[in-house]
Amino acid sequence: MSNYHIKNLEEYFQVYRKSVRDPENFWEEIAEENFLWRKRWDKVVEYDFSKPEISWFKGAKLNITENCIDRHLYTHGNKTAIIFEPNEPSQPAENITYQQLHERVCIFANVLKQQGIRTGDRVCIYLPMIPELAISILACARIGAIHSVVFAGFSSTALHTRINDSDCKMVITSDGSYRGGKTIDLKSIVDEALESCPNVEKVLVVKRINSEVKMKPNRDVWLQPLLDSAPIDCPPVLMDAEDPLFILYTSGSTGKPKGMVHTTAGYMVYTAYTFKNVFQYRENDVFWCTADIGWITGHSYILYGPLANGATTVMFEGIPSYPDFGRFWEVIQKHKVNQFYTAPTAIRALAKERLDFSAEYDLSSLKILGSVGEPINEEAWHWYNDNIGKKNCPIVDTWWQTETGGIMISPIPYSTPTIPTYATLPLPGIQPALMDENGNELKGNLVSGRLCIKYPWPGMARTIWGNHDRFRETYFSTFKNTYFSGDGALRDSTGYYRITGRVDDVVIVSGHNLGTAPIEDAINEHPAVAESAIVGFPHDVKGKALYGFVILKETGEGRLQENLRKEINQIITEHIGPIAKLDKIQFVTGLPKTRSGKIMRRILRKIAENDTSNLGDISTLLNPECVEEIIEGSIQIQ
Ligand code: WTA
């Protein structure tokens, strides 16, 4: 029996039991059988959640690109590693073989070295979904530079905060990007961001849209001439198992974004293992994850997980609605995609369109469908199952987080029977627990509580860049000796898990994590705003949308308020990005507060959800009278 590839339910239970009984042995066998280690580890796992300190495969030496690329060259050099599907369907797709990927990564890595990047330096990558994004990430990993990819939809303020937080020396960007029928001027966003990033020495610029851009002397360099003259050989730098591989920012419920740090060996083993099992990847399959590499889903399941398995992975530059709503299905037909992994918000948006968009295309290559990023509602699940999977493809509803590095709870196709809205069972090695508010573990089935993980797994983040205290505080202090995910979940009578959503002040909008506090901070910078509170409310495409309650310094009249609404969203766009714009803005004269001055978001959430029948006891509030006014005002804007 191979631990690495589970094929039926009985085998799942056997492997799962083994993984819990003896986690060290379980992960050791997987690591031994499947990767290229330049030095073996001294210890499989060491951990102390109270500090927290976690290490996997300590003492081992390796390079992740050697595992993701070089290792496959002897047997699979001519196999396609990456299929690049451009924004314009009329443009040809590009197939990059493992051999070509090797060459391009080595050359790029040499450019990084020539431009002053050394092992351990941080490099910020702000690029659209073009091959250079994948290649620059791998080039960093080749020489042990730590990549910090920032999603290219973020604003210049969000970009500079991230660049400064991890003290990046270099930014890699492009002249611009295509997004459906539009182009976006990425370079000027970078220029604006860099006005307040004194430590960035170099900006490498990829030519993508051939627009005119300003190049700052001594700082900005076009990439192509550098690639043309760089040498082709670049031996991989041997890294320690626990050396940081990358930083990726995720929103917190308060304060600055958190730079989650993932390390080399554990992340590699975990993404490779979960990719292989959750997508039942087989030789010659074509895998497509529609996420942007700017998010963890793209890091783990467009790049590292697939490449570590020698897979063929699709990288799509465009959007699902361009040139029409059939684009996803056209791409599946064109590249004969076998596993398709997307987000519920995309499914819901596509399900609203005419069915013939999907019916027009041959989707018979599909074997497995995946969902990630937020709970998938029953209607979307059935639409996906009926129209895309033709009731023939298991749907894997995969629960995980930026912090977990890889998929944690998910069906294994052909093994775990699926039920809509259930992420089902933990993957081998994952020991979930549900806790009540007092920190007691809820044993047995038919319980619901806060979702925690009791034992470390190789892919987990090790710290928050520059702020280990915050790492402990956020994830390891709510419950003793367990990792707290911030999500709520229930366990049904058969032991299946259903994720019920965030229990903190993070709202998931179209699959993007948005902390409400940073948005409030942005709004409060508007000179007319005295105070604000933001909550999520259900939205039929986005899953959740944002509702802002705003107190003005002086109440304005109708027209003025309309302008203010625009300005508030403008400020949010500048500080965070358009994804964080508010769908509804209600001007109020007070916000419900506890006697200690904390805003009672629970009440605002109910009002935003239009469910005011059961607001609970509001008499203990400091200012109960404001609630009635807010309810009345909300009826007008619903
Ligand atoms: C939510 C994305 C329900 C959850 C990989 C989590 C989900 C947050 C699911 C992490 C799912 C992700 N069902 N909720 N299948 N997958 N989530 O860091 O609230 O962008 O905490 O990682 O998304 O979002 P992140």
Coordinates of C-alpha atoms and ligand atoms in Angstrom, one line a residue, residues 250 295-297 371-376 397-403 423 485-487 499 501-502 508 511 513, ligand 1:
T250 CA -3.3 37.8 4.1
W295 CA -3.1 34.1 -3.8
I296 CA -2.1 31.0 -1.9
T297 CA -4.2 28.8 -4.1
S371 CA -14.0 24.4 -5.2
V372 CA -12.0 26.6 -2.8
G373 CA -12.1 29.9 -1.0
E374 CA -15.5 30.1 0.7
P375 CA -18.4 27.8 1.5
I376 CA -20.0 26.5 -1.7
D397 CA -14.9 21.1 -1.7
T398 CA -11.5 21.9 -0.3
W399 CA -11.1 23.8 3.0
W400 CA -7.8 25.5 3.7
Q401 CA -6.1 28.8 4.2
T402 CA -3.1 30.9 3.3
E403 CA -1.8 29.9 6.7
A423 CA -15.7 19.6 2.9
S485 CA -8.3 28.8 12.1
G486 CA -10.7 31.6 12.7
D487 CA -13.5 29.5 11.1
I499 CA -17.4 24.9 7.3
G501 CA -17.8 30.7 7.9
R502 CA -15.5 33.1 9.7
I508 CA -14.8 36.7 2.4
G511 CA -13.3 34.4 -2.3
N513 CA -10.3 37.6 2.6
Ligands
WTA1 C1 -12.5 30.2 3.6 C2 -7.8 30.2 0.5 C3 -15.6 27.1 3.3 C4 -12.3 30.1 5.1 C5 -7.3 28.8 0.3 C6 -10.8 30.2 5.3 C7 -13.6 28.1 2.9 C8 -10.5 31.3 4.3 C9 -13.2 27.1 2.0 C10 -9.1 31.2 3.8 C11 -14.1 26.0 1.8 C12 -11.6 28.5 2.1 N1 -15.3 26.1 2.5 N2 -14.7 28.1 3.5 N3 -13.9 25.0 1.0 N4 -11.9 27.3 1.6 N5 -12.5 29.0 2.9 O1 -6.4 32.5 3.2 O2 -13.0 31.1 5.8 O3 -7.5 33.1 1.0 O4 -10.5 30.6 6.6 O5 -7.1 30.8 1.6 O6 -11.4 31.0 3.2 O7 -8.8 32.1 2.8 P1 -7.4 32.2 2.1

